[in-house]
Amino acid sequence: MQLTGTQFTRTAAVFGNDISTLPDFPAEIRAPAGSLPGVSGFQISFSSNDIHTPGDAPDVLVAMNPAALKTNIGDLPAGGALIVNKDAFTRQNLTKAAYTSDPLSDGSLKQYTLFEVPISTLNAGALEGLEMSAKQVDLTKNFFALGMMFWLYERSLDPTLRWIDEKFAKNPTIAEANRRALKAGYAFGETTEMFHTHYRVAPAKLEPGTYRNITGNEATALGFVAASRLARRPLFYGSYPITPASDILHQLATYKNFGVKT
């Protein structure tokens, strides 16, 4: 989810939108898949105007399983678009998320615009013929969801397709799987009669200049280096390599030319 959220962010930035994001990582180490503590989320606000926060109430919520739905549904305003992977709403997953009934059929979601998409099934069909395990195939389904979002907001697939080629250059099968998943999600949005409209968010009117798409962790690392240089003190950073703190460790490791030790 973090990976695909980051790709949507990069695409919005390249298009010229002003952006603000809020990655949400589970606090638990290796929380069970499908459990409430194990939900990972990524919130993005992108606009044609100047924005300063990732927002409070999303217009669209994508829930890949019951736990994700239960954790985040309280943030979605009435009338908001709710897209769910209906394949994940099995009795076992509902129990893990502490549901006593299926929210897709018990009427509890009637105040939202609900779209039930068999993401897992459609994605598996798009990857037929590739020599991959069922688990590997399932891991690519977030790219299918990303493809749907790209169609919904009229975004080009090209930046993410190039990123996939670079990221998985040493594993052509995984690269091909992610490409297929992304394109299949986009094609589903384009051809299904489920979605009656899509949206266009114009580029923001920003002052001319060079802009950087930067995360909070990257900014923290740069701040450490700047403080070290200004104080004329060597910088040592010791950290347990666990998401999201490991991003700071990885970033600082690239600044050995500034005397940084990790």
XYZ file of C-alpha atoms in Angstrom:
262
model
C 0.000 0.000 0.000
C 2.873 2.363 0.789
C 4.467 1.530 -2.555
C 1.378 2.216 -4.644
C 0.489 5.299 -2.604
C 3.939 6.682 -3.285
C 3.514 6.033 -7.007
C 0.216 7.934 -7.114
C 1.964 10.767 -5.279
C 4.846 10.854 -7.771
C 2.432 10.895 -10.698
C 0.436 13.759 -9.172
C 3.657 15.688 -8.568
C 4.860 15.170 -12.144
C 1.467 16.343 -13.407
C 1.880 19.547 -11.430
C -0.554 19.146 -8.541
C 0.232 20.422 -5.083
C 0.337 17.378 -2.794
C 0.380 16.388 0.847
C 0.481 12.800 2.092
C 0.072 10.824 5.298
C 1.492 7.278 5.278
C 0.005 5.215 8.109
C 2.093 2.268 9.284
C 1.013 -0.432 11.759
C 2.606 0.091 15.164
C 2.895 -3.650 15.779
C 5.827 -5.684 14.471
C 4.552 -8.317 12.041
C 0.900 -7.951 12.971
C -1.224 -10.799 11.529
C -2.436 -10.171 7.989
C -6.064 -9.089 7.924
C -6.089 -8.011 11.562
C -7.025 -4.530 12.754
C -3.535 -3.767 14.145
C -1.987 -4.821 10.833
C -3.741 -2.258 8.623
C -1.396 -0.124 6.542
C -2.815 2.968 4.858
C -1.747 5.824 2.644
C -3.666 9.091 2.484
C -3.024 11.691 -0.203
C -4.509 15.107 -0.826
C -3.731 16.604 -4.230
C -5.099 19.813 -5.627
C -4.995 22.563 -8.216
C -4.572 24.958 -5.277
C -1.990 25.415 -2.554
C -2.555 22.849 0.221
C -0.791 22.252 3.524
C -2.327 19.092 5.029
C -3.250 15.594 3.838
C -6.870 16.389 4.710
C -9.353 15.058 7.235
C -12.167 13.536 5.172
C -11.311 11.631 1.959
C -13.480 11.781 -1.143
C -12.526 8.191 -2.031
C -11.623 5.310 0.279
C -10.154 2.080 -1.102
C -10.433 -0.820 1.357
C -8.564 -3.968 0.383
C -10.003 -6.083 3.230
C -12.522 -5.873 6.106
C -9.893 -4.691 8.605
C -8.965 -1.763 6.363
C -12.644 -0.887 6.019
C -13.320 -0.986 9.748
C -10.212 1.040 10.582
C -10.874 3.850 8.103
C -14.604 4.025 7.380
C -15.133 6.577 10.138
C -13.153 9.141 8.132
C -15.278 8.844 4.979
C -18.099 11.411 4.822
C -21.620 10.414 3.824
C -21.870 10.170 0.046
C -18.146 9.472 -0.311
C -16.956 6.829 -2.768
C -16.069 3.513 -1.133
C -14.223 0.968 -3.272
C -13.740 -2.459 -1.697
C -12.017 -5.653 -2.752
C -15.060 -7.857 -2.286
C -12.966 -11.029 -2.711
C -11.397 -10.317 0.689
C -14.720 -10.253 2.549
C -14.607 -13.892 3.574
C -15.966 -15.198 6.867
C -12.420 -15.640 8.171
C -11.392 -12.071 7.329
C -14.628 -10.656 8.734
C -13.956 -12.454 12.009
C -10.388 -11.095 12.142
C -11.802 -7.590 11.776
C -14.367 -8.201 14.544
C -17.379 -7.999 12.218
C -20.412 -10.024 13.280
C -22.070 -9.575 9.881
C -20.937 -8.723 6.363
C -20.998 -4.914 5.969
C -21.343 -5.298 2.206
C -24.795 -6.816 2.620
C -26.151 -5.743 6.019
C -26.990 -2.160 5.022
C -24.425 -0.510 7.290
C -22.723 1.172 4.315
C -25.842 2.614 2.674
C -24.753 6.224 3.316
C -21.763 5.747 1.004
C -21.424 5.259 -2.750
C -20.264 1.650 -2.644
C -18.325 -0.079 -5.425
C -17.721 -3.797 -4.887
C -14.853 -4.868 -7.144
C -13.461 -8.441 -7.237
C -9.927 -7.074 -7.308
C -8.154 -10.309 -6.363
C -10.005 -12.359 -8.989
C -9.580 -9.822 -11.789
C -5.923 -9.339 -10.949
C -5.241 -13.080 -10.908
C -6.866 -13.358 -14.328
C -4.635 -10.613 -15.709
C -1.534 -12.480 -14.520
C -2.441 -15.879 -15.976
C 0.492 -17.585 -17.670
C 3.187 -16.085 -15.465
C 5.256 -18.494 -13.375
C 4.316 -17.096 -9.991
C 2.937 -18.543 -6.780
C -0.542 -17.620 -5.593
C 1.032 -15.526 -2.837
C 3.177 -13.610 -5.332
C 0.146 -12.959 -7.528
C -1.820 -11.675 -4.546
C 0.947 -9.213 -3.668
C 0.437 -7.384 -6.974
C -3.254 -6.606 -6.432
C -2.496 -3.146 -5.040
C -1.208 -2.193 -8.483
C -4.598 -3.198 -9.893
C -6.223 -0.812 -7.412
C -3.696 1.866 -8.373
C -4.616 1.418 -12.027
C -8.271 2.047 -11.166
C -7.310 5.245 -9.341
C -5.250 6.405 -12.307
C -8.306 5.972 -14.531
C -10.623 7.619 -12.011
C -8.442 10.736 -11.879
C -7.222 10.699 -15.502
C -3.583 10.047 -14.706
C -0.974 8.607 -17.053
C 0.396 5.134 -16.375
C 3.763 5.994 -17.923
C 5.643 7.300 -14.841
C 4.730 4.198 -12.842
C 5.447 1.825 -15.730
C 8.928 3.337 -16.037
C 9.416 3.019 -12.287
C 8.389 -0.652 -12.385
C 10.912 -1.347 -15.149
C 13.688 0.280 -13.113
C 12.686 -1.156 -9.727
C 12.308 -4.747 -10.910
C 14.902 -4.768 -13.690
C 16.558 -7.859 -12.181
C 13.269 -9.748 -11.906
C 11.447 -9.515 -15.241
C 8.601 -11.794 -14.129
C 7.694 -9.559 -11.185
C 8.050 -6.497 -13.404
C 5.692 -7.983 -15.988
C 3.204 -8.953 -13.275
C 3.082 -5.440 -11.851
C 2.754 -3.931 -15.330
C -0.143 -6.252 -16.139
C -1.858 -5.542 -12.821
C -1.579 -1.775 -13.291
C -2.877 -1.875 -16.856
C -5.682 -4.291 -15.932
C -6.908 -1.971 -13.184
C -6.924 0.971 -15.580
C -8.722 -1.080 -18.248
C -11.338 -2.175 -15.707
C -12.098 1.420 -14.817
C -12.289 2.313 -18.494
C -14.555 -0.521 -19.610
C -16.787 -1.307 -16.638
C -20.152 0.381 -16.312
C -19.690 0.472 -12.546
C -18.134 3.952 -12.463
C -20.307 6.636 -14.038
C -17.729 9.421 -13.996
C -14.103 10.235 -13.460
C -12.356 13.376 -12.311
C -9.805 15.851 -13.572
C -7.714 17.842 -11.091
C -5.834 20.583 -12.942
C -2.186 21.424 -12.204
C -1.630 23.886 -9.387
C -0.598 27.446 -10.176
C 2.763 27.401 -8.427
C 5.540 29.955 -8.519
C 8.136 29.128 -11.207
C 11.096 27.225 -9.812
C 12.545 23.819 -9.039
C 10.404 21.684 -6.745
C 11.253 18.516 -4.842
C 8.848 15.743 -3.919
C 10.122 14.925 -0.439
C 8.926 12.756 2.427
C 9.019 13.684 6.078
C 11.713 11.065 6.702
C 13.885 12.454 3.901
C 13.445 15.959 5.291
C 14.416 14.695 8.753
C 17.613 13.179 7.371
C 18.499 16.403 5.562
C 17.804 18.343 8.755
C 20.196 16.112 10.706
C 22.946 16.680 8.147
C 22.345 20.435 8.068
C 22.454 20.621 11.878
C 25.674 18.615 11.923
C 27.339 20.919 9.415
C 26.172 24.105 11.117
C 27.270 22.840 14.540
C 30.539 21.506 13.114
C 29.930 18.251 14.915
C 30.119 14.762 13.372
C 26.803 12.989 12.918
C 26.188 9.435 14.112
C 22.787 7.810 13.678
C 22.005 4.490 15.315
C 18.622 2.918 14.645
C 16.827 -0.394 14.522
C 15.995 -0.922 10.815
C 12.213 -1.098 10.893
C 9.612 0.734 8.804
C 9.240 3.680 8.789
C 12.383 4.601 10.765
C 14.608 2.628 8.385
C 13.965 5.249 5.672
C 15.912 7.787 7.737
C 18.739 5.282 8.199
C 18.888 4.523 4.472
C 18.847 8.213 3.567
C 21.609 9.144 6.002
C 23.751 6.258 4.754
C 24.049 8.104 1.418
C 25.684 11.135 3.061
C 29.041 9.638 3.996
C 30.651 12.510 2.086
C 29.427 14.757 4.906
C 31.052 12.559 7.537
C 27.814 10.838 8.512
C 28.199 7.494 10.281
C 25.338 5.012 10.611
